[in-house]
PDB file of C-alpha atoms in Angstrom:
ATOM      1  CA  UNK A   1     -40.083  17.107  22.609  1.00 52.00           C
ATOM      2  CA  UNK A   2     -43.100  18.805  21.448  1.00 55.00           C
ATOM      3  CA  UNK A   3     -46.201  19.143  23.457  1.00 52.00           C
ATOM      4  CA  UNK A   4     -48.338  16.993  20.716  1.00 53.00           C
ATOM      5  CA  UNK A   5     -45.426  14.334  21.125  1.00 52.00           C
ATOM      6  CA  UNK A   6     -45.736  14.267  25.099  1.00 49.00           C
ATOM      7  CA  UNK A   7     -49.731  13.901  24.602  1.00 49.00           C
ATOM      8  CA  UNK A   8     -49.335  10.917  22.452  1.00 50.00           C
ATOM      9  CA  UNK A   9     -46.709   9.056  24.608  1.00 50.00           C
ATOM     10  CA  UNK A  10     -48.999   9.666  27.403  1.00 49.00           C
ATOM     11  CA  UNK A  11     -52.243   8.336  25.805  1.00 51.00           C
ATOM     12  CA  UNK A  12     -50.259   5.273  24.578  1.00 55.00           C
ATOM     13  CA  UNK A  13     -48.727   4.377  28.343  1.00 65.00           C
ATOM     14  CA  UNK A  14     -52.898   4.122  29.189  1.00 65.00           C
ATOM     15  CA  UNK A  15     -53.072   1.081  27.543  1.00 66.00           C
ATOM     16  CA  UNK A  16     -49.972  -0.753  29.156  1.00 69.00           C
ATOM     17  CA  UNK A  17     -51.131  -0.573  32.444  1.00 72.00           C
ATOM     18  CA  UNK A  18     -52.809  -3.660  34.320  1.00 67.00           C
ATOM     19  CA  UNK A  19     -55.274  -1.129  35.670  1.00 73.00           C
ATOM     20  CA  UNK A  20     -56.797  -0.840  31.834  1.00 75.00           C
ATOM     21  CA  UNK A  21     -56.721  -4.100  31.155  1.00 77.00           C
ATOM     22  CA  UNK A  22     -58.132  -5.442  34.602  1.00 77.00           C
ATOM     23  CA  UNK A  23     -60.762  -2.805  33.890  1.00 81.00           C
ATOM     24  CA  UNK A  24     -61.506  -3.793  30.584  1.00 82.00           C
ATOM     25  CA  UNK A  25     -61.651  -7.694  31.842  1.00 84.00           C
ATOM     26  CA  UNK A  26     -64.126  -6.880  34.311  1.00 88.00           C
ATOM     27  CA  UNK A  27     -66.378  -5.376  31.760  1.00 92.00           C
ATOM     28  CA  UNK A  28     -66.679  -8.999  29.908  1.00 95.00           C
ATOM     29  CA  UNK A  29     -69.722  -9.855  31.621  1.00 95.00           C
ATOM     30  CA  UNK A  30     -71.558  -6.898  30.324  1.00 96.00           C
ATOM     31  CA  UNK A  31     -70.372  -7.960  26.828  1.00 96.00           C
ATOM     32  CA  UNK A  32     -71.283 -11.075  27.250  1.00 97.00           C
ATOM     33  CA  UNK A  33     -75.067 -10.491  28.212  1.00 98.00           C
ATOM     34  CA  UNK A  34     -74.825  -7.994  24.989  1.00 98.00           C
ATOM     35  CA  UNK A  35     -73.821 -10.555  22.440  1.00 98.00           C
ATOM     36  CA  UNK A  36     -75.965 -13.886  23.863  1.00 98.00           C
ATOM     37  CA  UNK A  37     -78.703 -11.617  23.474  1.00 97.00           C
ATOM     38  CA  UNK A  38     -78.080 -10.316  20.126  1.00 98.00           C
ATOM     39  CA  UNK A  39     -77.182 -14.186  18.960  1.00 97.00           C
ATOM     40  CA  UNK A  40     -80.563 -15.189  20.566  1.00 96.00           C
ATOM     41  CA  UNK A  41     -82.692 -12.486  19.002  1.00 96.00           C
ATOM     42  CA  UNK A  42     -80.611 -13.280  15.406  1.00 97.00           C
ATOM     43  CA  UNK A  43     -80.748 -16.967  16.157  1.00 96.00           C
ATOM     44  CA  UNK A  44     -84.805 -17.379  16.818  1.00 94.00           C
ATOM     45  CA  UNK A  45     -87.306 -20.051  18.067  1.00 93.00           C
ATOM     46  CA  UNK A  46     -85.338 -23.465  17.519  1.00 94.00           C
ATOM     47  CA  UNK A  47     -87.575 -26.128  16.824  1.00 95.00           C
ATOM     48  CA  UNK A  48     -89.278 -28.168  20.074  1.00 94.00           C
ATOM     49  CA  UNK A  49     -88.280 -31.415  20.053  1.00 95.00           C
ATOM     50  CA  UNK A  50     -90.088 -33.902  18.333  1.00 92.00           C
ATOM     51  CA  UNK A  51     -90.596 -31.936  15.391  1.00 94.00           C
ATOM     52  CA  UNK A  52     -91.561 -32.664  11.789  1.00 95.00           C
ATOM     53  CA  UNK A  53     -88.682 -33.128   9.251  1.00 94.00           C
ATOM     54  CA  UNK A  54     -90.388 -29.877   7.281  1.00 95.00           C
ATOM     55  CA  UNK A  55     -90.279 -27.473  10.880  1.00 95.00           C
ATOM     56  CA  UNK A  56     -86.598 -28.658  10.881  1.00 96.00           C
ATOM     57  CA  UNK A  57     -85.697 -28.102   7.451  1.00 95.00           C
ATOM     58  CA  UNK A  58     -87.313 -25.305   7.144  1.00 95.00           C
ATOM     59  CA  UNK A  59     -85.660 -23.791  10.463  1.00 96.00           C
ATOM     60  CA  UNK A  60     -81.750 -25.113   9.645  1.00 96.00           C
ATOM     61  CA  UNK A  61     -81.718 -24.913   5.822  1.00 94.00           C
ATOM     62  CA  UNK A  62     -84.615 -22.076   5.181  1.00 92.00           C
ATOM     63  CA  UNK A  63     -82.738 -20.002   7.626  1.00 92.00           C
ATOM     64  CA  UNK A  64     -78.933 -21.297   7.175  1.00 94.00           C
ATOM     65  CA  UNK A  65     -77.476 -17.733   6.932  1.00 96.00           C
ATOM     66  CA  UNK A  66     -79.640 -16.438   9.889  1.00 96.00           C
ATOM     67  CA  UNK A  67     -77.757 -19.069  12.114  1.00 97.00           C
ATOM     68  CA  UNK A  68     -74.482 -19.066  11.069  1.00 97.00           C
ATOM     69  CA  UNK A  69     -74.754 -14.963  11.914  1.00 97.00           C
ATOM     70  CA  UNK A  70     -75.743 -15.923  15.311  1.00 97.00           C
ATOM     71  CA  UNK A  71     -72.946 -18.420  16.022  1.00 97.00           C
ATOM     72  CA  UNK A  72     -70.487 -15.731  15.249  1.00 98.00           C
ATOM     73  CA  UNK A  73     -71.845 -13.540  17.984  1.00 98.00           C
ATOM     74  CA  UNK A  74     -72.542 -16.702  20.275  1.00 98.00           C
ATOM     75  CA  UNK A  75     -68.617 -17.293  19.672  1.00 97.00           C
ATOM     76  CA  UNK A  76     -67.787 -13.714  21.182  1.00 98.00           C
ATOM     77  CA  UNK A  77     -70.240 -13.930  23.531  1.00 98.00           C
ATOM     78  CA  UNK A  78     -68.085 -17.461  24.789  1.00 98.00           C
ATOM     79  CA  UNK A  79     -65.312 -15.385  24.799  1.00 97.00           C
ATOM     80  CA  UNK A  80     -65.857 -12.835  26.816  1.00 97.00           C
ATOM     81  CA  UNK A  81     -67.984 -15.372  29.279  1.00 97.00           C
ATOM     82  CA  UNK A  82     -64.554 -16.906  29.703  1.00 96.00           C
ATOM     83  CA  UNK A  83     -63.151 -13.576  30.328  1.00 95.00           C
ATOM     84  CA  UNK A  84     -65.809 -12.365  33.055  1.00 96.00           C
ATOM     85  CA  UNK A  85     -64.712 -15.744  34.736  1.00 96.00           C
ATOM     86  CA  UNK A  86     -61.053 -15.082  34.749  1.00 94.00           C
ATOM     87  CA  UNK A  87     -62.042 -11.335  36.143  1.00 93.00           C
ATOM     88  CA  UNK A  88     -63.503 -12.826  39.034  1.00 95.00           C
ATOM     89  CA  UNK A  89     -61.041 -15.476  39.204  1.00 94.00           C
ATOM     90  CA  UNK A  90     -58.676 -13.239  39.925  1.00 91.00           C
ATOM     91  CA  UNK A  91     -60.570 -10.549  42.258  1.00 92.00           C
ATOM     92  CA  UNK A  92     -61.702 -13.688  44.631  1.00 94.00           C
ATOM     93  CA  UNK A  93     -58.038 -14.646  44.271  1.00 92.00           C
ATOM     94  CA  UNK A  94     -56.654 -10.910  45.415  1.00 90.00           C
ATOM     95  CA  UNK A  95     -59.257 -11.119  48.243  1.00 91.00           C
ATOM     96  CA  UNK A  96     -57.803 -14.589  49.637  1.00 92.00           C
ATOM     97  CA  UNK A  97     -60.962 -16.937  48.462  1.00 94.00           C
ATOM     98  CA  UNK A  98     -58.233 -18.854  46.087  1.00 93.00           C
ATOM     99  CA  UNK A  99     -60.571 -21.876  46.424  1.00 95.00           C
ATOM    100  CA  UNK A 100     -64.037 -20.457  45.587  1.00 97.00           C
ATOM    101  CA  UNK A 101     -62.076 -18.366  42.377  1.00 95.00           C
ATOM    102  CA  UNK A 102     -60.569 -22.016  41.227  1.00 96.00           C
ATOM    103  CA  UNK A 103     -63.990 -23.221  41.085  1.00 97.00           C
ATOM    104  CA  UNK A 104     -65.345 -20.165  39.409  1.00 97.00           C
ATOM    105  CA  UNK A 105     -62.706 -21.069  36.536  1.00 96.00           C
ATOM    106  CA  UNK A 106     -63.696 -25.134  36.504  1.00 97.00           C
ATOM    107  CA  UNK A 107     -67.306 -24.213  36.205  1.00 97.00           C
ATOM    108  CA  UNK A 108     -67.130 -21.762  33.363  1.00 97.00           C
ATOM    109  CA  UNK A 109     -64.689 -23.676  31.504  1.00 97.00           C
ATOM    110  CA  UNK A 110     -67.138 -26.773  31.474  1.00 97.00           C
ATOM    111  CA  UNK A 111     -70.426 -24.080  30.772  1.00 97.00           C
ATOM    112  CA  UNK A 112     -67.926 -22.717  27.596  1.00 97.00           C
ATOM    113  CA  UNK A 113     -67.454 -26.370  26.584  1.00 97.00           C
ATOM    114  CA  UNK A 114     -71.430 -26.945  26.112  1.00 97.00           C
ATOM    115  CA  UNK A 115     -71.540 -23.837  24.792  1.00 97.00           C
ATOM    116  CA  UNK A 116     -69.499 -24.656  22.062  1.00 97.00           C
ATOM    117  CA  UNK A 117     -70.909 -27.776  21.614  1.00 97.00           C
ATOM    118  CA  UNK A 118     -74.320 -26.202  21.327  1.00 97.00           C
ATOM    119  CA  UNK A 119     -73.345 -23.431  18.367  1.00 97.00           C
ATOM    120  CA  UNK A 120     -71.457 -26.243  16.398  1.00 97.00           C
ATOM    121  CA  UNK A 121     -74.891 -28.888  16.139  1.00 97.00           C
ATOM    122  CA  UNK A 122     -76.384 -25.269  15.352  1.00 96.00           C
ATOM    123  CA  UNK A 123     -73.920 -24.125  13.053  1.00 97.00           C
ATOM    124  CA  UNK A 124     -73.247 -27.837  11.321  1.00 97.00           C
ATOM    125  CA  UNK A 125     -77.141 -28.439  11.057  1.00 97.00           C
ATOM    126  CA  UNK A 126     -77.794 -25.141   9.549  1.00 96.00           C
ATOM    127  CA  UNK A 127     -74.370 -25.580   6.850  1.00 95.00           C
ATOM    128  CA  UNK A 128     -75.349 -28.750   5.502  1.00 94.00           C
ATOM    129  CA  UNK A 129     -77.238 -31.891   7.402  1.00 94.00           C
ATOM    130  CA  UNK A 130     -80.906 -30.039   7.551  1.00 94.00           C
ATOM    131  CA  UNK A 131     -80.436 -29.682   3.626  1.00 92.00           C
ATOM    132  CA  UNK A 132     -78.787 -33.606   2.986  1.00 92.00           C
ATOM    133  CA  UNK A 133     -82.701 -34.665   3.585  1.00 90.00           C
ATOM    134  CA  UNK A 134     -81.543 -37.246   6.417  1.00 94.00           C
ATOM    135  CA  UNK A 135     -84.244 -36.085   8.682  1.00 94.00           C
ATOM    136  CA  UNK A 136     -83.626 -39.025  11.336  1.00 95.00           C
ATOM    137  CA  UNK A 137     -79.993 -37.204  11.717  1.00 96.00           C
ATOM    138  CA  UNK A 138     -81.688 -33.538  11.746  1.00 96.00           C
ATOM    139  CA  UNK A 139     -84.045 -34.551  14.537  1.00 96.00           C
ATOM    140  CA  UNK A 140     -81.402 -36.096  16.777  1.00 96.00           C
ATOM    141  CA  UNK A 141     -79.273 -33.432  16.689  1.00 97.00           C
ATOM    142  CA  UNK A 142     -82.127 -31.223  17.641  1.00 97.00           C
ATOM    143  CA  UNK A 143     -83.077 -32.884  20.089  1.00 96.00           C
ATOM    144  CA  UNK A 144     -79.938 -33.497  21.409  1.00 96.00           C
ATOM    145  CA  UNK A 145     -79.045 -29.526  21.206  1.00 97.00           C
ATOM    146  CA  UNK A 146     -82.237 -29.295  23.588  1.00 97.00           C
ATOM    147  CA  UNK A 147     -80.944 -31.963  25.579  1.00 96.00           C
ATOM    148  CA  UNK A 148     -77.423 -29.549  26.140  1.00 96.00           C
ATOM    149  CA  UNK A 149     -79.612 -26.246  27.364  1.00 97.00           C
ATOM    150  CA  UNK A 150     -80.945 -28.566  30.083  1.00 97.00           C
ATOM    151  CA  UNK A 151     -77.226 -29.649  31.008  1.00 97.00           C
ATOM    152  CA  UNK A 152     -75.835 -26.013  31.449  1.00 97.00           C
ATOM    153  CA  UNK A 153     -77.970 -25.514  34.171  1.00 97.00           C
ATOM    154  CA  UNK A 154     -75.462 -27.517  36.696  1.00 98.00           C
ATOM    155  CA  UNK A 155     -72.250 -25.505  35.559  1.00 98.00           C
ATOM    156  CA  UNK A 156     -74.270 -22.379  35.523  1.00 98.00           C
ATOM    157  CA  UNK A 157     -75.450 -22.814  39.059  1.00 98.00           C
ATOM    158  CA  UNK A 158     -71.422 -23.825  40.149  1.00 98.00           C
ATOM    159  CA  UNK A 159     -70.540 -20.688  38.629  1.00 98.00           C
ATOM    160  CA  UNK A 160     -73.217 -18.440  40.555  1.00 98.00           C
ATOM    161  CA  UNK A 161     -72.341 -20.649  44.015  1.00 98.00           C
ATOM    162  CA  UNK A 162     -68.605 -20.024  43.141  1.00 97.00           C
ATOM    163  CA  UNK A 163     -69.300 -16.307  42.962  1.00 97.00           C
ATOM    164  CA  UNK A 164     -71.815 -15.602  44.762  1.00 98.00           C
ATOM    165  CA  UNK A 165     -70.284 -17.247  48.198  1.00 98.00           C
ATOM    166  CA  UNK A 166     -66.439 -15.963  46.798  1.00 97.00           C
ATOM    167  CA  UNK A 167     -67.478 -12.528  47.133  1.00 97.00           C
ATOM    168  CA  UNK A 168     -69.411 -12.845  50.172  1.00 97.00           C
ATOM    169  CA  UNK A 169     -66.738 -14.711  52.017  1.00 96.00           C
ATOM    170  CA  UNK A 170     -64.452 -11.469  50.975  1.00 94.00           C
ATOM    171  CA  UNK A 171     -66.955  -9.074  52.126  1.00 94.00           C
ATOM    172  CA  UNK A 172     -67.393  -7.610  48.787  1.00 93.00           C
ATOM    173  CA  UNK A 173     -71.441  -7.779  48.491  1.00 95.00           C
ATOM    174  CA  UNK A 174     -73.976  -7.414  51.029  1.00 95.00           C
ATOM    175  CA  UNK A 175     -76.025 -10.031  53.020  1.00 97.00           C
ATOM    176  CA  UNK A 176     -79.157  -8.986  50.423  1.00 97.00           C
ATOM    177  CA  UNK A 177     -77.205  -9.821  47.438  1.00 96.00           C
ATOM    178  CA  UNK A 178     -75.845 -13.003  48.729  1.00 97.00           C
ATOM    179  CA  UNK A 179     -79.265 -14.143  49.801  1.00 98.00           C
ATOM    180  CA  UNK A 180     -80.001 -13.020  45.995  1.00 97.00           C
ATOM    181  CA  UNK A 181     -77.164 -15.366  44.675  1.00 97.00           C
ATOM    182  CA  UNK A 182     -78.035 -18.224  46.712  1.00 98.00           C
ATOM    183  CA  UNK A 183     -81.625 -18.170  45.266  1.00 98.00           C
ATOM    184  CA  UNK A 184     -80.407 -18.059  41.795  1.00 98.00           C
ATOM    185  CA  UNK A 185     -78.595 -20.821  42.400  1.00 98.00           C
ATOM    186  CA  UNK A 186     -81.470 -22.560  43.046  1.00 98.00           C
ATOM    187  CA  UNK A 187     -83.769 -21.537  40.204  1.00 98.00           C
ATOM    188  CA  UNK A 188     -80.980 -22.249  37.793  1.00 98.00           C
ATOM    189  CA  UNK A 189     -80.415 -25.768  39.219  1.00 97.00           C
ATOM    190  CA  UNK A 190     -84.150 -26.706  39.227  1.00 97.00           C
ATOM    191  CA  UNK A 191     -83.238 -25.768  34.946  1.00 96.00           C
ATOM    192  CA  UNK A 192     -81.607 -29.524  34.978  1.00 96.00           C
ATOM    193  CA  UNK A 193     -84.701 -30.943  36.101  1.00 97.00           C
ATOM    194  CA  UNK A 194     -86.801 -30.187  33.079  1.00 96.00           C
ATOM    195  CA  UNK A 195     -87.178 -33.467  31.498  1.00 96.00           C
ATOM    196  CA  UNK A 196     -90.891 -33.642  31.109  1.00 94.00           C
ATOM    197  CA  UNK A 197     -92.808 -34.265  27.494  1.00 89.00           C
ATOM    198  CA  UNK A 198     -94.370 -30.830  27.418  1.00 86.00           C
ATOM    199  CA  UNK A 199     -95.167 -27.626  28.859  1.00 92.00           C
ATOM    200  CA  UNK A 200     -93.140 -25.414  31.111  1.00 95.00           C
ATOM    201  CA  UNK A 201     -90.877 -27.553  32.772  1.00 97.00           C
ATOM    202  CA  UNK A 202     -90.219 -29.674  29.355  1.00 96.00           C
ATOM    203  CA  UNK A 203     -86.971 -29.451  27.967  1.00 95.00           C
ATOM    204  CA  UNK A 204     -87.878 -27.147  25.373  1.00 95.00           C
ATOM    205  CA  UNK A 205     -90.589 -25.410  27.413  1.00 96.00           C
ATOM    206  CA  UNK A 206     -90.187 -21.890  29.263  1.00 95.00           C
ATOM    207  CA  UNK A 207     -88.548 -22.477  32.541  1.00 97.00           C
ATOM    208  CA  UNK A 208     -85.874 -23.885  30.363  1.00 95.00           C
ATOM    209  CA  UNK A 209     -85.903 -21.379  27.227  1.00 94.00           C
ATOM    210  CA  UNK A 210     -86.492 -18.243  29.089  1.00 95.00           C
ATOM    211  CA  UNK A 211     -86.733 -18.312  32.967  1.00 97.00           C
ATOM    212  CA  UNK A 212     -83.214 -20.171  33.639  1.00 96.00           C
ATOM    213  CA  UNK A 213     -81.267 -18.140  31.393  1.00 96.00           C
ATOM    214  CA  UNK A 214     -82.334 -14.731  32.799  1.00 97.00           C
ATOM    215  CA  UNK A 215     -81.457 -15.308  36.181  1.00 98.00           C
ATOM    216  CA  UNK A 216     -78.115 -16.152  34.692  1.00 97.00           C
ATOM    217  CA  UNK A 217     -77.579 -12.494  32.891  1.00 97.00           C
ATOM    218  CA  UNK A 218     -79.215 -10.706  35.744  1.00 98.00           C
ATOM    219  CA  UNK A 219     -76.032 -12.557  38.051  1.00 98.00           C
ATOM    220  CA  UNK A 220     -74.105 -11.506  35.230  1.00 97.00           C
ATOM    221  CA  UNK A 221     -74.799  -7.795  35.266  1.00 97.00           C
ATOM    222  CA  UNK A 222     -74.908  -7.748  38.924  1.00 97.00           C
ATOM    223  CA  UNK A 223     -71.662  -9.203  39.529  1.00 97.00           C
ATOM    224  CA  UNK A 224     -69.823  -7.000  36.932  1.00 95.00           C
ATOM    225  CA  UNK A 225     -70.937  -4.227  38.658  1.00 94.00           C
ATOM    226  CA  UNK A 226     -69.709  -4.832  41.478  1.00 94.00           C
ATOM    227  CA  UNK A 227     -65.773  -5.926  40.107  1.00 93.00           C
ATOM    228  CA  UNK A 228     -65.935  -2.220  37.913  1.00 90.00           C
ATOM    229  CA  UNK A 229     -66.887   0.157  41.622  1.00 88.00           C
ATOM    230  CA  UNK A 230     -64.136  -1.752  43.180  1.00 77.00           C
ATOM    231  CA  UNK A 231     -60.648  -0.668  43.236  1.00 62.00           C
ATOM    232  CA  UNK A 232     -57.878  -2.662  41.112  1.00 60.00           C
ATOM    233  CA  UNK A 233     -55.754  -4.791  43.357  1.00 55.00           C
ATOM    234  CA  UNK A 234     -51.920  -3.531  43.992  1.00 52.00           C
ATOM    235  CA  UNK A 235     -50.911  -6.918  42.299  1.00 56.00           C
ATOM    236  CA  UNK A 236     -50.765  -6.856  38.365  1.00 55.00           C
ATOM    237  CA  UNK A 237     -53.350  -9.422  37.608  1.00 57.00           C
ATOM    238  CA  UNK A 238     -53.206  -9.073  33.939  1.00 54.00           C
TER     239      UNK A 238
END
């Protein structure tokens, strides 16, 4: 066998070991903070709610190809959300904290679900009801899509509890960061509380638009970080 042959076989076994793949699972979070914000930059300001039946059609229908971009990318970012979740899932499981990985899973299965539900009023309203001129149906949906951010603030917070208190129960993050996860799961919850007509804490206003979902990446990034310095468990998990 030639020495070419022997290099090839050996770069191809790489990619058949669990250690690649649990590597490359654990590096879903990171993509995930990299595609929401490219669909969020590509997406742009949606409508408050409320608005006129020209803001809306000239959001949805002015900018219909603008949007559907943006769901694409929102659709990987999903994706690999659901992927960072089954990552930890199955570090907190390897470290004995079965319980707080099972809820990890629950929680980002339901925060995928809104998700979803979020890009397709997005996606439908930008393909075809902004342009049908029934604005009554346009503003609904709007407002219900604002309605939905608000929402993902409970499954969110379940998901930084879950992994937050997982990791600290299995002595994989330090007092500091713990005290850091706890407080995020705070600020994230207080997002579901932002039901007033206007300003920050409306459900269109900045707590809810802006402050709420950075904490969320930051946990993100922080939390992949730590599942890529640790070592791959001695069980395949992948």
């Amino acid at each position: 066998m030639s020495a070419s042959t022997i290099a090839k076989t050996s770069s191809a076994s790489v990619y058949t070991t669990s250690v690649f793949w649990e590597r490359l699972w654990r590096m879903s979070g990171i993509n995930f903070v990299v595609f929401f914000i490219i669909a969020y930059v590509i997406y742009g300001y949606q409508p408050q709610v409320g608005a006129s039946a020209d803001a809306l059609v000239a959001f949805y229908h002015g900018d219909r190809t603008r949007i559907l971009i943006a769901a694409v990318f929102s659709g990987v970012a999903v994706l690999n959300l659901l992927w960072f979740a089954a990552a930890l899932r199955t570090t907190l499981a390897d470290a004995g904290q079965d319980g707080w990985g099972a809820a990890a899973t629950a929680s980002s299965a339901a925060l995928g679900g809104l998700f979803l539900l979020l890009i397709t009023v997005g996606a439908a309203l930008a393909y075809s009801i902004a342009g049908s001129g029934n604005s009554t149906l346009t503003s609904g949906l709007n407002d219900l899509a604002w309605a939905c951010v608000v929402l993902t603030s409970f499954p969110r917070a379940m998901l930084i509890m879950a992994g937050t208190f997982g990791l600290w129960r299995a002595g994989q993050i330090s007092n500091t960061l713990f005290a850091a996860g706890v407080a995020a799961v705070v600020l994230v919850l207080l997002g579901g509380t932002t039901w007033l007509s206007g300003g920050v804490w409306a459900a269109d206003g900045a707590y809810s638009r802006f402050v709420s979902p950075v904490i969320g990446l930051v946990w993100v990034l922080v939390v992949s970080r730590v599942l890529l310095t640790r070592s791959p468990a001695t069980r395949a998990g992948w």
